[in-house]
Amino acid sequence: MANTVFLWLAVLTWAGVAGGLKLRVQEALNLDEYDRDIRPNQGSGPTKVNVSMAIHSLIVDESRQMLELSGDLLQEWYDKSLTFSSDSYKISSIQVPATSGSMIKESVWLPDLHAAQQVYPTKTGADFLRVHANGLISWTQKIHVYFPCRLNLKSYPLRSHPCTLRLDSVGYLSEEMEPEWNGEPPVPYQGAVVSHGYTIAKVDATSKTHLTSGHKTKRQLQLLVEVAPRSGWAVKHTVIPMVSTVTTAYLAFFINIRGVCARVIICMLSLVTAAIFHESTYRKVPPAHDTMAIEVFTGTCLAFIFVAAVESVVVDVLGHFPTKGRQPLSPNRNSFALEPDFADDHASSRGQVAALWLDRCFRVLYPAGFLAFNAVYWVVYN
């Protein structure tokens, strides 16, 4: 019984202390006479709001051309109506975390910055409000923004994509509220988690005054986030497989002209494999009006493999073209030797000699043409 009475007394004491603390906080901030509908510094110029943002994660949605950003948004401003004596209350600041009651937070003026071009409403998580004795207000929010980003598909996936996030006020004009980036840097992003295959190349924070409807002006914060594809990812999953298929088709030129089946099979397998890689590359990429850089590379590789297949058929036709007074080559010769067939130059028909000559030319022209294409391609697109 005594323990129960003691427990109830402890609970009542704690409740009284908590209630007294809340009462003292309201007294310190003088919230009874405070009007949150009156912005700070009203009548003496715009309310200056210093803004900084920390980027924690960045997800690139290629199929929809969207960017998903998560991080912390910090806004600071001065409100002379919320100053209090730190000596009287023995505290230098008053903290209002998201886990506590929101009565104080709902009683003070807060900026209304939002993402101007967001696709979905900005998701805000936990926030933290700190009121300093000198009237400095610090408001930290967990934000999650999903906004459009026009990808640079013409050079995809070799060049970076500049994406701009715009923050402005919902209702306040430039002469009423003046947000500005603050800090060095104002938007740190080191350690941010980025979509697989991408990295943050640059972050540039700027601000400007823009014209809205009704010829009104608003102060707007702009955040340029430049995401760059990792070159290693494109090389491993596109360039190396396509170069391998072109090289495999090139081996067909060294098979004896009698082995047309082996030559065509090698070329067709290379063509099918290259076509699979070609299609898988664009599975998540939206259709583009301009020809993409990766399309140029994979399309040229497919063209080289197709030329190799056509050359094998032409060589077979020439090899079976009869010439008067000549005898066809003996079928007992090895048809699958991976070496040039120089021994039949004078023992075969003119068609067979032409086939051997064509093979020798393609053994030089094919790799030379592919190397020349790569030299021009990587200079132009990189």
GROMACS .gro file of C-alpha atoms in nm:
model
  382
    1MET     CA    1   0.000   0.000   0.000
    2ALA     CA    2   0.281   0.237   0.090
    3ASN     CA    3   0.457   0.165  -0.240
    4THR     CA    4   0.139   0.245  -0.433
    5VAL     CA    5   0.093   0.575  -0.253
    6PHE     CA    6   0.459   0.665  -0.313
    7LEU     CA    7   0.424   0.584  -0.684
    8TRP     CA    8   0.117   0.804  -0.720
    9LEU     CA    9   0.291   1.090  -0.539
   10ALA     CA   10   0.590   1.060  -0.774
   11VAL     CA   11   0.365   1.068  -1.081
   12LEU     CA   12   0.172   1.370  -0.954
   13THR     CA   13   0.498   1.550  -0.869
   14TRP     CA   14   0.640   1.484  -1.215
   15ALA     CA   15   0.317   1.603  -1.380
   16GLY     CA   16   0.328   1.922  -1.176
   17VAL     CA   17   0.691   1.988  -1.267
   18ALA     CA   18   0.619   1.923  -1.636
   19GLY     CA   19   0.317   2.150  -1.630
   20GLY     CA   20   0.516   2.418  -1.456
   21LEU     CA   21   0.796   2.385  -1.708
   22LYS     CA   22   0.554   2.423  -1.999
   23LEU     CA   23   0.402   2.722  -1.826
   24ARG     CA   24   0.745   2.879  -1.773
   25VAL     CA   25   0.834   2.825  -2.142
   26GLN     CA   26   0.515   2.996  -2.253
   27GLU     CA   27   0.586   3.277  -2.009
   28ALA     CA   28   0.945   3.309  -2.130
   29LEU     CA   29   0.836   3.338  -2.494
   30ASN     CA   30   0.537   3.553  -2.399
   31LEU     CA   31   0.312   3.347  -2.630
   32ASP     CA   32  -0.006   3.495  -2.482
   33GLU     CA   33   0.069   3.823  -2.657
   34TYR     CA   34   0.234   3.669  -2.965
   35ASP     CA   35   0.051   3.657  -3.299
   36ARG     CA   36   0.189   3.398  -3.540
   37ASP     CA   37   0.005   3.561  -3.832
   38ILE     CA   38   0.235   3.863  -3.809
   39ARG     CA   39   0.568   3.782  -3.967
   40PRO     CA   40   0.888   3.895  -3.795
   41ASN     CA   41   1.019   4.238  -3.892
   42GLN     CA   42   0.687   4.330  -4.048
   43GLY     CA   43   0.679   4.700  -4.131
   44SER     CA   44   1.060   4.724  -4.134
   45GLY     CA   45   1.143   4.527  -4.449
   46PRO     CA   46   1.145   4.163  -4.556
   47THR     CA   47   1.203   3.878  -4.315
   48LYS     CA   48   1.546   3.733  -4.394
   49VAL     CA   49   1.561   3.355  -4.374
   50ASN     CA   50   1.898   3.179  -4.394
   51VAL     CA   51   1.863   2.836  -4.554
   52SER     CA   52   2.097   2.539  -4.573
   53MET     CA   53   2.039   2.179  -4.674
   54ALA     CA   54   2.222   1.852  -4.621
   55ILE     CA   55   2.166   1.585  -4.888
   56HIS     CA   56   2.149   1.230  -4.750
   57SER     CA   57   2.024   1.031  -5.049
   58LEU     CA   58   1.961   1.088  -5.418
   59ILE     CA   59   1.773   0.847  -5.642
   60VAL     CA   60   1.762   0.891  -6.021
   61ASP     CA   61   1.444   0.759  -6.185
   62GLU     CA   62   1.550   0.729  -6.549
   63SER     CA   63   1.222   0.594  -6.685
   64ARG     CA   64   1.020   0.892  -6.552
   65GLN     CA   65   1.303   1.146  -6.561
   66MET     CA   66   1.263   1.228  -6.193
   67LEU     CA   67   1.497   1.289  -5.903
   68GLU     CA   68   1.417   1.178  -5.548
   69LEU     CA   69   1.602   1.375  -5.281
   70SER     CA   70   1.610   1.317  -4.905
   71GLY     CA   71   1.790   1.529  -4.650
   72ASP     CA   72   1.775   1.793  -4.376
   73LEU     CA   73   1.647   2.145  -4.443
   74LEU     CA   74   1.765   2.407  -4.192
   75GLN     CA   75   1.601   2.753  -4.179
   76GLU     CA   76   1.711   3.032  -3.945
   77TRP     CA   77   1.565   3.378  -3.887
   78TYR     CA   78   1.534   3.640  -3.613
   79ASP     CA   79   1.208   3.708  -3.433
   80LYS     CA   80   1.241   3.995  -3.184
   81SER     CA   81   0.905   3.904  -3.029
   82LEU     CA   82   1.050   3.575  -2.900
   83THR     CA   83   1.352   3.711  -2.714
   84PHE     CA   84   1.387   3.629  -2.346
   85SER     CA   85   1.637   3.680  -2.065
   86SER     CA   86   1.870   3.386  -2.040
   87ASP     CA   87   1.979   3.495  -1.690
   88SER     CA   88   1.625   3.498  -1.555
   89TYR     CA   89   1.536   3.150  -1.677
   90LYS     CA   90   1.889   3.000  -1.652
   91ILE     CA   91   1.870   2.874  -2.011
   92SER     CA   92   2.019   3.002  -2.339
   93SER     CA   93   1.770   2.837  -2.575
   94ILE     CA   94   1.439   2.654  -2.578
   95GLN     CA   95   1.418   2.329  -2.777
   96VAL     CA   96   1.098   2.192  -2.923
   97PRO     CA   97   1.166   1.843  -3.068
   98ALA     CA   98   0.911   1.658  -3.278
   99THR     CA   99   0.851   1.411  -2.994
  100SER     CA  100   0.727   1.684  -2.760
  101GLY     CA  101   0.400   1.870  -2.768
  102SER     CA  102   0.361   2.090  -3.074
  103MET     CA  103   0.173   2.369  -2.895
  104ILE     CA  104   0.475   2.598  -2.894
  105LYS     CA  105   0.565   2.519  -3.255
  106GLU     CA  106   0.210   2.589  -3.367
  107SER     CA  107   0.212   2.919  -3.182
  108VAL     CA  108   0.511   3.081  -3.356
  109TRP     CA  109   0.559   3.209  -3.712
  110LEU     CA  110   0.732   2.965  -3.950
  111PRO     CA  111   0.851   3.016  -4.311
  112ASP     CA  112   0.652   2.848  -4.588
  113LEU     CA  113   0.931   2.739  -4.825
  114HIS     CA  114   0.840   2.448  -5.050
  115ALA     CA  115   0.965   2.273  -5.363
  116ALA     CA  116   0.820   2.474  -5.652
  117GLN     CA  117   0.812   2.193  -5.911
  118GLN     CA  118   0.757   1.889  -5.694
  119VAL     CA  119   0.558   1.604  -5.847
  120TYR     CA  120   0.424   1.475  -5.516
  121PRO     CA  121   0.373   1.679  -5.197
  122THR     CA  122   0.693   1.718  -5.000
  123LYS     CA  123   0.714   1.456  -4.729
  124THR     CA  124   0.842   1.592  -4.398
  125GLY     CA  125   0.951   1.368  -4.116
  126ALA     CA  126   1.078   1.464  -3.773
  127ASP     CA  127   1.163   1.829  -3.715
  128PHE     CA  128   1.333   2.028  -3.442
  129LEU     CA  129   1.266   2.390  -3.341
  130ARG     CA  130   1.517   2.583  -3.131
  131VAL     CA  131   1.445   2.934  -2.994
  132HIS     CA  132   1.753   3.124  -2.873
  133ALA     CA  133   1.745   3.397  -2.613
  134ASN     CA  134   1.845   3.663  -2.868
  135GLY     CA  135   1.546   3.578  -3.088
  136LEU     CA  136   1.729   3.351  -3.334
  137ILE     CA  137   1.498   3.070  -3.448
  138SER     CA  138   1.646   2.749  -3.595
  139TRP     CA  139   1.408   2.505  -3.761
  140THR     CA  140   1.541   2.172  -3.890
  141GLN     CA  141   1.316   1.949  -4.104
  142LYS     CA  142   1.357   1.604  -4.252
  143ILE     CA  143   1.244   1.643  -4.615
  144HIS     CA  144   1.175   1.403  -4.902
  145VAL     CA  145   1.123   1.571  -5.241
  146TYR     CA  146   1.035   1.410  -5.577
  147PHE     CA  147   1.087   1.659  -5.860
  148PRO     CA  148   1.134   1.644  -6.241
  149CYS     CA  149   1.480   1.630  -6.395
  150ARG     CA  150   1.522   1.645  -6.771
  151LEU     CA  151   1.799   1.393  -6.838
  152ASN     CA  152   2.063   1.464  -7.099
  153LEU     CA  153   1.958   1.164  -7.308
  154LYS     CA  154   2.146   1.273  -7.619
  155SER     CA  155   2.475   1.189  -7.447
  156TYR     CA  156   2.338   0.910  -7.227
  157PRO     CA  157   2.513   0.745  -7.043
  158LEU     CA  158   2.841   0.931  -7.089
  159ARG     CA  159   2.770   1.285  -6.971
  160SER     CA  160   2.619   1.431  -6.655
  161HIS     CA  161   2.257   1.539  -6.607
  162PRO     CA  162   2.191   1.884  -6.450
  163CYS     CA  163   1.880   1.884  -6.230
  164THR     CA  164   1.741   2.195  -6.062
  165LEU     CA  165   1.541   2.199  -5.739
  166ARG     CA  166   1.358   2.529  -5.679
  167LEU     CA  167   1.245   2.645  -5.335
  168ASP     CA  168   1.020   2.945  -5.287
  169SER     CA  169   0.747   3.078  -5.063
  170VAL     CA  170   0.385   2.980  -5.109
  171GLY     CA  171   0.241   3.324  -5.038
  172TYR     CA  172   0.508   3.573  -4.932
  173LEU     CA  173   0.647   3.808  -5.199
  174SER     CA  174   1.010   3.919  -5.229
  175GLU     CA  175   0.946   4.239  -5.030
  176GLU     CA  176   0.797   4.029  -4.747
  177MET     CA  177   1.028   3.729  -4.715
  178GLU     CA  178   1.384   3.699  -4.843
  179PRO     CA  179   1.530   3.349  -4.824
  180GLU     CA  180   1.905   3.316  -4.888
  181TRP     CA  181   2.148   3.026  -4.891
  182ASN     CA  182   2.376   3.029  -4.589
  183GLY     CA  183   2.687   2.833  -4.495
  184GLU     CA  184   3.011   2.716  -4.655
  185PRO     CA  185   2.899   2.516  -4.837
  186PRO     CA  186   2.524   2.579  -4.804
  187VAL     CA  187   2.441   2.230  -4.933
  188PRO     CA  188   2.690   1.962  -4.823
  189TYR     CA  189   2.649   1.625  -4.993
  190GLN     CA  190   2.956   1.426  -4.893
  191GLY     CA  191   2.857   1.076  -4.793
  192ALA     CA  192   2.519   1.093  -4.968
  193VAL     CA  193   2.378   0.765  -5.098
  194VAL     CA  194   2.322   0.790  -5.475
  195SER     CA  195   2.148   0.557  -5.721
  196HIS     CA  196   2.355   0.262  -5.838
  197GLY     CA  197   2.557   0.366  -6.141
  198TYR     CA  198   2.546   0.740  -6.059
  199THR     CA  199   2.747   0.989  -5.856
  200ILE     CA  200   2.702   1.357  -5.762
  201ALA     CA  201   2.936   1.559  -5.983
  202LYS     CA  202   2.849   1.908  -5.860
  203VAL     CA  203   2.605   2.096  -5.636
  204ASP     CA  204   2.554   2.469  -5.696
  205ALA     CA  205   2.323   2.682  -5.476
  206THR     CA  206   2.198   3.013  -5.616
  207SER     CA  207   1.905   3.251  -5.559
  208LYS     CA  208   1.710   3.493  -5.774
  209THR     CA  209   1.392   3.701  -5.784
  210HIS     CA  210   1.142   3.577  -6.040
  211LEU     CA  211   0.812   3.712  -6.169
  212THR     CA  212   0.491   3.530  -6.075
  213SER     CA  213   0.129   3.569  -6.182
  214GLY     CA  214  -0.014   3.915  -6.134
  215HIS     CA  215   0.329   4.073  -6.198
  216LYS     CA  216   0.437   3.992  -5.844
  217THR     CA  217   0.794   3.898  -5.757
  218LYS     CA  218   0.911   3.618  -5.528
  219ARG     CA  219   1.251   3.526  -5.399
  220GLN     CA  220   1.349   3.178  -5.518
  221LEU     CA  221   1.632   2.949  -5.409
  222GLN     CA  222   1.775   2.724  -5.678
  223LEU     CA  223   1.978   2.410  -5.619
  224LEU     CA  224   2.157   2.270  -5.923
  225VAL     CA  225   2.241   1.903  -5.864
  226GLU     CA  226   2.452   1.751  -6.140
  227VAL     CA  227   2.440   1.371  -6.138
  228ALA     CA  228   2.698   1.191  -6.350
  229PRO     CA  229   2.683   0.826  -6.457
  230ARG     CA  230   2.972   0.614  -6.343
  231SER     CA  231   3.176   0.542  -6.655
  232GLY     CA  232   3.280   0.205  -6.517
  233TRP     CA  233   2.917   0.090  -6.504
  234ALA     CA  234   2.857   0.172  -6.872
  235VAL     CA  235   3.187   0.014  -6.972
  236LYS     CA  236   3.121  -0.309  -6.783
  237HIS     CA  237   2.760  -0.356  -6.887
  238THR     CA  238   2.754  -0.216  -7.240
  239VAL     CA  239   3.089  -0.139  -7.399
  240ILE     CA  240   3.280  -0.455  -7.305
  241PRO     CA  241   2.998  -0.698  -7.405
  242MET     CA  242   2.943  -0.521  -7.738
  243VAL     CA  243   3.316  -0.511  -7.818
  244SER     CA  244   3.336  -0.881  -7.731
  245THR     CA  245   3.059  -0.970  -7.975
  246VAL     CA  246   3.223  -0.766  -8.253
  247THR     CA  247   3.555  -0.944  -8.183
  248THR     CA  248   3.385  -1.283  -8.192
  249ALA     CA  249   3.233  -1.202  -8.532
  250TYR     CA  250   3.579  -1.097  -8.651
  251LEU     CA  251   3.711  -1.452  -8.587
  252ALA     CA  252   3.485  -1.577  -8.867
  253PHE     CA  253   3.724  -1.423  -9.122
  254PHE     CA  254   3.993  -1.673  -9.021
  255ILE     CA  255   3.779  -1.983  -9.076
  256ASN     CA  256   3.835  -2.165  -9.405
  257ILE     CA  257   3.596  -2.047  -9.678
  258ARG     CA  258   3.452  -2.401  -9.700
  259GLY     CA  259   3.323  -2.374  -9.342
  260VAL     CA  260   3.043  -2.133  -9.425
  261CYS     CA  261   2.812  -2.290  -9.167
  262ALA     CA  262   3.060  -2.228  -8.886
  263ARG     CA  263   3.121  -1.873  -9.004
  264VAL     CA  264   2.752  -1.786  -9.027
  265ILE     CA  265   2.674  -1.950  -8.692
  266ILE     CA  266   2.945  -1.743  -8.521
  267CYS     CA  267   2.815  -1.422  -8.680
  268MET     CA  268   2.452  -1.495  -8.599
  269LEU     CA  269   2.527  -1.585  -8.237
  270SER     CA  270   2.723  -1.261  -8.205
  271LEU     CA  271   2.436  -1.069  -8.364
  272VAL     CA  272   2.175  -1.216  -8.130
  273THR     CA  273   2.392  -1.157  -7.823
  274ALA     CA  274   2.457  -0.797  -7.926
  275ALA     CA  275   2.085  -0.743  -7.989
  276ILE     CA  276   2.006  -0.866  -7.635
  277PHE     CA  277   2.256  -0.623  -7.483
  278HIS     CA  278   2.120  -0.350  -7.711
  279GLU     CA  279   1.764  -0.396  -7.583
  280SER     CA  280   1.860  -0.438  -7.216
  281THR     CA  281   2.042  -0.104  -7.229
  282TYR     CA  282   1.718   0.088  -7.298
  283ARG     CA  283   1.492  -0.105  -7.064
  284LYS     CA  284   1.481   0.181  -6.812
  285VAL     CA  285   1.551   0.473  -7.043
  286PRO     CA  286   1.254   0.677  -7.174
  287PRO     CA  287   1.221   0.730  -7.551
  288ALA     CA  288   1.424   1.027  -7.669
  289HIS     CA  289   1.371   1.247  -7.974
  290ASP     CA  290   1.746   1.268  -8.033
  291THR     CA  291   1.970   0.973  -8.100
  292MET     CA  292   2.145   0.877  -7.777
  293ALA     CA  293   2.519   0.819  -7.758
  294ILE     CA  294   2.471   0.462  -7.645
  295GLU     CA  295   2.243   0.400  -7.943
  296VAL     CA  296   2.519   0.512  -8.176
  297PHE     CA  297   2.766   0.272  -8.015
  298THR     CA  298   2.542  -0.036  -7.994
  299GLY     CA  299   2.391   0.031  -8.338
  300THR     CA  300   2.735   0.056  -8.498
  301CYS     CA  301   2.843  -0.267  -8.326
  302LEU     CA  302   2.534  -0.442  -8.465
  303ALA     CA  303   2.616  -0.304  -8.810
  304PHE     CA  304   2.973  -0.441  -8.792
  305ILE     CA  305   2.847  -0.786  -8.692
  306PHE     CA  306   2.586  -0.780  -8.968
  307VAL     CA  307   2.858  -0.689  -9.222
  308ALA     CA  308   3.062  -0.986  -9.100
  309ALA     CA  309   2.765  -1.217  -9.156
  310VAL     CA  310   2.703  -1.078  -9.506
  311GLU     CA  311   3.072  -1.113  -9.591
  312SER     CA  312   3.062  -1.481  -9.494
  313VAL     CA  313   2.768  -1.541  -9.726
  314VAL     CA  314   2.936  -1.352 -10.013
  315VAL     CA  315   3.256  -1.550  -9.963
  316ASP     CA  316   3.059  -1.875  -9.977
  317VAL     CA  317   2.885  -1.770 -10.299
  318LEU     CA  318   3.217  -1.677 -10.458
  319GLY     CA  319   3.375  -2.000 -10.340
  320HIS     CA  320   3.109  -2.207 -10.519
  321PHE     CA  321   3.113  -2.002 -10.839
  322PRO     CA  322   3.237  -2.246 -11.111
  323THR     CA  323   3.497  -2.153 -11.371
  324LYS     CA  324   3.534  -2.337 -11.703
  325GLY     CA  325   3.830  -2.574 -11.706
  326ARG     CA  326   3.869  -2.562 -11.330
  327GLN     CA  327   3.788  -2.829 -11.074
  328PRO     CA  328   3.627  -2.752 -10.741
  329LEU     CA  329   3.842  -2.774 -10.433
  330SER     CA  330   3.879  -3.112 -10.273
  331PRO     CA  331   3.634  -3.160  -9.989
  332ASN     CA  332   3.894  -3.354  -9.794
  333ARG     CA  333   4.072  -3.034  -9.690
  334ASN     CA  334   4.019  -2.909  -9.336
  335SER     CA  335   3.729  -2.663  -9.346
  336PHE     CA  336   3.767  -2.525  -8.995
  337ALA     CA  337   4.131  -2.421  -8.975
  338LEU     CA  338   4.164  -2.088  -8.789
  339GLU     CA  339   4.432  -1.965  -9.032
  340PRO     CA  340   4.438  -1.792  -9.369
  341ASP     CA  341   4.394  -2.034  -9.661
  342PHE     CA  342   4.678  -1.924  -9.891
  343ALA     CA  343   4.740  -2.265 -10.048
  344ASP     CA  344   4.442  -2.251 -10.283
  345ASP     CA  345   4.520  -1.925 -10.464
  346HIS     CA  346   4.635  -2.097 -10.786
  347ALA     CA  347   4.446  -2.424 -10.757
  348SER     CA  348   4.098  -2.282 -10.741
  349SER     CA  349   3.858  -2.091 -10.958
  350ARG     CA  350   3.858  -1.716 -10.992
  351GLY     CA  351   3.562  -1.698 -10.756
  352GLN     CA  352   3.752  -1.885 -10.489
  353VAL     CA  353   4.055  -1.663 -10.537
  354ALA     CA  354   3.829  -1.359 -10.507
  355ALA     CA  355   3.677  -1.508 -10.190
  356LEU     CA  356   4.023  -1.554 -10.037
  357TRP     CA  357   4.121  -1.200 -10.138
  358LEU     CA  358   3.800  -1.060  -9.986
  359ASP     CA  359   3.867  -1.247  -9.662
  360ARG     CA  360   4.218  -1.105  -9.641
  361CYS     CA  361   4.093  -0.751  -9.699
  362PHE     CA  362   3.828  -0.783  -9.427
  363ARG     CA  363   4.086  -0.918  -9.181
  364VAL     CA  364   4.250  -0.574  -9.205
  365LEU     CA  365   3.962  -0.339  -9.287
  366TYR     CA  366   3.721  -0.478  -9.024
  367PRO     CA  367   3.935  -0.409  -8.711
  368ALA     CA  368   4.076  -0.089  -8.864
  369GLY     CA  369   3.725   0.045  -8.923
  370PHE     CA  370   3.610  -0.051  -8.573
  371LEU     CA  371   3.913   0.113  -8.411
  372ALA     CA  372   3.860   0.428  -8.618
  373PHE     CA  373   3.495   0.440  -8.511
  374ASN     CA  374   3.592   0.409  -8.142
  375ALA     CA  375   3.851   0.684  -8.175
  376VAL     CA  376   3.595   0.925  -8.321
  377TYR     CA  377   3.312   0.813  -8.090
  378TRP     CA  378   3.495   0.863  -7.758
  379VAL     CA  379   3.632   1.200  -7.870
  380VAL     CA  380   3.291   1.331  -7.977
  381TYR     CA  381   3.080   1.200  -7.688
  382ASN     CA  382   3.330   1.213  -7.405
   0.00000   0.00000   0.00000
